[in-house]
mmCIF file of C-alpha atoms in Angstrom:
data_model
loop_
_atom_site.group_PDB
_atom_site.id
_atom_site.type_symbol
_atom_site.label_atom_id
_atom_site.label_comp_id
_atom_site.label_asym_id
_atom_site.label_seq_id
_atom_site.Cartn_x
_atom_site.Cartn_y
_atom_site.Cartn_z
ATOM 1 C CA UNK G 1 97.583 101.579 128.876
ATOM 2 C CA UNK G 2 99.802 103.781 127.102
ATOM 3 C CA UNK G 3 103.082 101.540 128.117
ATOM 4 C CA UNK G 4 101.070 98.174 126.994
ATOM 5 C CA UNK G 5 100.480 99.642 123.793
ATOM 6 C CA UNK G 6 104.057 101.716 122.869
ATOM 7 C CA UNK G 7 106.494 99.469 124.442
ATOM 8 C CA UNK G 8 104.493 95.527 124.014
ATOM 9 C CA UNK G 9 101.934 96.586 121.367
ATOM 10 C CA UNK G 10 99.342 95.144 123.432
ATOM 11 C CA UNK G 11 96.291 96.362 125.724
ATOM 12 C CA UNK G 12 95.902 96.290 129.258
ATOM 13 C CA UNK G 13 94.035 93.081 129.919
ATOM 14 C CA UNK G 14 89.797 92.828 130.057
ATOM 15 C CA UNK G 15 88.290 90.191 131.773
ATOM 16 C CA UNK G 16 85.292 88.499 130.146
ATOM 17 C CA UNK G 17 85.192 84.993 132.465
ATOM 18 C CA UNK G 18 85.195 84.035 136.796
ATOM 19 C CA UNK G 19 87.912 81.563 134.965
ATOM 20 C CA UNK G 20 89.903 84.207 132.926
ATOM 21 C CA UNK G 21 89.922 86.275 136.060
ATOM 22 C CA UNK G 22 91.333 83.296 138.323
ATOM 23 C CA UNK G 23 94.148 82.848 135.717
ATOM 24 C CA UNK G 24 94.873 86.265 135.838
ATOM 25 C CA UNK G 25 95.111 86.794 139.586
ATOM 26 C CA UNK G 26 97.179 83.805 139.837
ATOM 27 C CA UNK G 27 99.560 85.347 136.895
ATOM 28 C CA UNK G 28 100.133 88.436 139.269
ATOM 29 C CA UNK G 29 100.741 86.363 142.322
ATOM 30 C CA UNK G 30 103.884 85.118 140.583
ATOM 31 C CA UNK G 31 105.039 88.408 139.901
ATOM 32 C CA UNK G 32 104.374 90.420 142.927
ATOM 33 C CA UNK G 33 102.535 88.479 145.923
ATOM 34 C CA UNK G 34 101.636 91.797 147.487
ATOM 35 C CA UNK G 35 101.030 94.973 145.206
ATOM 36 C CA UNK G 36 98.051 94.251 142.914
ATOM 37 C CA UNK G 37 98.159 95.297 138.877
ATOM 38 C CA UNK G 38 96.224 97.242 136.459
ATOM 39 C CA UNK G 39 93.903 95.685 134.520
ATOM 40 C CA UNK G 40 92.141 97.864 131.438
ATOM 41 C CA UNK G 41 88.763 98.268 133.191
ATOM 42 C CA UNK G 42 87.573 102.445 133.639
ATOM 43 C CA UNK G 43 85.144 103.886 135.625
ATOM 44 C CA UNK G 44 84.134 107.485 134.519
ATOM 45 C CA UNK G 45 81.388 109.527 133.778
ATOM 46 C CA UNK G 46 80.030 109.330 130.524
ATOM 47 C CA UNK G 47 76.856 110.844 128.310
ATOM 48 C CA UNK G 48 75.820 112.044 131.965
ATOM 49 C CA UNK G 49 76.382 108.840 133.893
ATOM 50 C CA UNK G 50 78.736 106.441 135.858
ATOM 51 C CA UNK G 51 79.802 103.211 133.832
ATOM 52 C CA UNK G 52 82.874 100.607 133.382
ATOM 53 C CA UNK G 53 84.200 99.889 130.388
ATOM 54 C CA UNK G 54 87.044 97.772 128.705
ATOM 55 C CA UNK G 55 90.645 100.066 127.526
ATOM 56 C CA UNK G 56 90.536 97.741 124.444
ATOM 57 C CA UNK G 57 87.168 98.698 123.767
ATOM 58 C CA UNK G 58 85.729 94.837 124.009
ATOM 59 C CA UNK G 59 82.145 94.177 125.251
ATOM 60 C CA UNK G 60 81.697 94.979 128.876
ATOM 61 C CA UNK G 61 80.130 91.154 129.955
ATOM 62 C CA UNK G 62 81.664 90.526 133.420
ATOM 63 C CA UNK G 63 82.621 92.084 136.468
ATOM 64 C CA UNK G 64 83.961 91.343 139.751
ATOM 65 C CA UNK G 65 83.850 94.415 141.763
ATOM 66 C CA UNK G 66 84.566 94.331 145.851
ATOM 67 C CA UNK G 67 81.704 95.593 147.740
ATOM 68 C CA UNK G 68 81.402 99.357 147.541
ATOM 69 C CA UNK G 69 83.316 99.474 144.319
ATOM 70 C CA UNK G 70 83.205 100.780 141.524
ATOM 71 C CA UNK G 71 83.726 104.163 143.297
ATOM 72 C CA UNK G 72 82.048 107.420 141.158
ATOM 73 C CA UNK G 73 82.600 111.185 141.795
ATOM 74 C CA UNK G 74 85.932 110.979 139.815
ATOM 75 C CA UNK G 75 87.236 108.415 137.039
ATOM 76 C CA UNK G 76 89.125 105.530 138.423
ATOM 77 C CA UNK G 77 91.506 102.922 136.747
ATOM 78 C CA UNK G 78 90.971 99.423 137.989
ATOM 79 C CA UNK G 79 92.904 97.078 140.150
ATOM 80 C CA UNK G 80 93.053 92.902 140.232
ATOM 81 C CA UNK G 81 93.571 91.957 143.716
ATOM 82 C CA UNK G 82 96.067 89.462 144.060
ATOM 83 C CA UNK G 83 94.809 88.732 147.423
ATOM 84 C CA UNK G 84 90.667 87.795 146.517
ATOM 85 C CA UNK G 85 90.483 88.393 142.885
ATOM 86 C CA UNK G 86 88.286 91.320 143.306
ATOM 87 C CA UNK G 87 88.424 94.662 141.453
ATOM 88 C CA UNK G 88 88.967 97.520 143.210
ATOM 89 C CA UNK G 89 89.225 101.445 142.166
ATOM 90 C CA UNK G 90 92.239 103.139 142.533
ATOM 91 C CA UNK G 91 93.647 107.061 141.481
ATOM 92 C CA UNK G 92 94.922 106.228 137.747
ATOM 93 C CA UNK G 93 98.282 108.010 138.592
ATOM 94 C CA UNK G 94 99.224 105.416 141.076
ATOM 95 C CA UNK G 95 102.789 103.409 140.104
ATOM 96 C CA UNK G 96 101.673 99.294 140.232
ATOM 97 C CA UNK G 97 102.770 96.684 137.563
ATOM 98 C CA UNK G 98 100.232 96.244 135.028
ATOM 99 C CA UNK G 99 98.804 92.972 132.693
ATOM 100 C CA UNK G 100 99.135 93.276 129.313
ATOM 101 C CA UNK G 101 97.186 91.225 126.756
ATOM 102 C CA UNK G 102 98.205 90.985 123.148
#
């Protein structure tokens, strides 16, 4: 998020639309067919409970989590997969390209 915003002035990309998230995941395919990127989506604990929610701070009205994911017990970062389009958890450390929207 930090890189979006310093170096491209933009965001890490929400997702609000099944269609938005198709164009997306077919974006990243062009880039890197194999390691899937960031998108701005958060999972973390919160007022005393688990929830999502968008880096950009836009309404959180879609989702398209793989089975068993979000995961909880320690906040996440989000992943697109170029491979099904489903959003997956990862470690927010990890190194993977990112999509940034302006």
């Amino acid at each position: 998020q930090r890189y979006c915003q310093d170096v491209y002035r933009g965001q890490l990309a929400s997702v609000h639309s099944a269609a938005r998230n198709e164009e997306l995941k077919k974006l990243a395919k062009t880039f890197n067919n194999l390691i899937s990127p960031w998108i701005g989506a958060v999972t973390s604990r919160r007022k005393g409970k688990w929830e999502s929610y968008w880096e950009d701070s836009s309404p959180w009205n879609y989702a398209n989590w793989a089975p068993t994911h979000p995961l909880h017990g320690i906040t996440t970062c989000t992943i697109l997969s170029v491979r099904d389009g489903l959003w997956r958890s990862r470690f927010c450390f990890q190194i993977r390209p990112f999509i940034c929207q302006y």
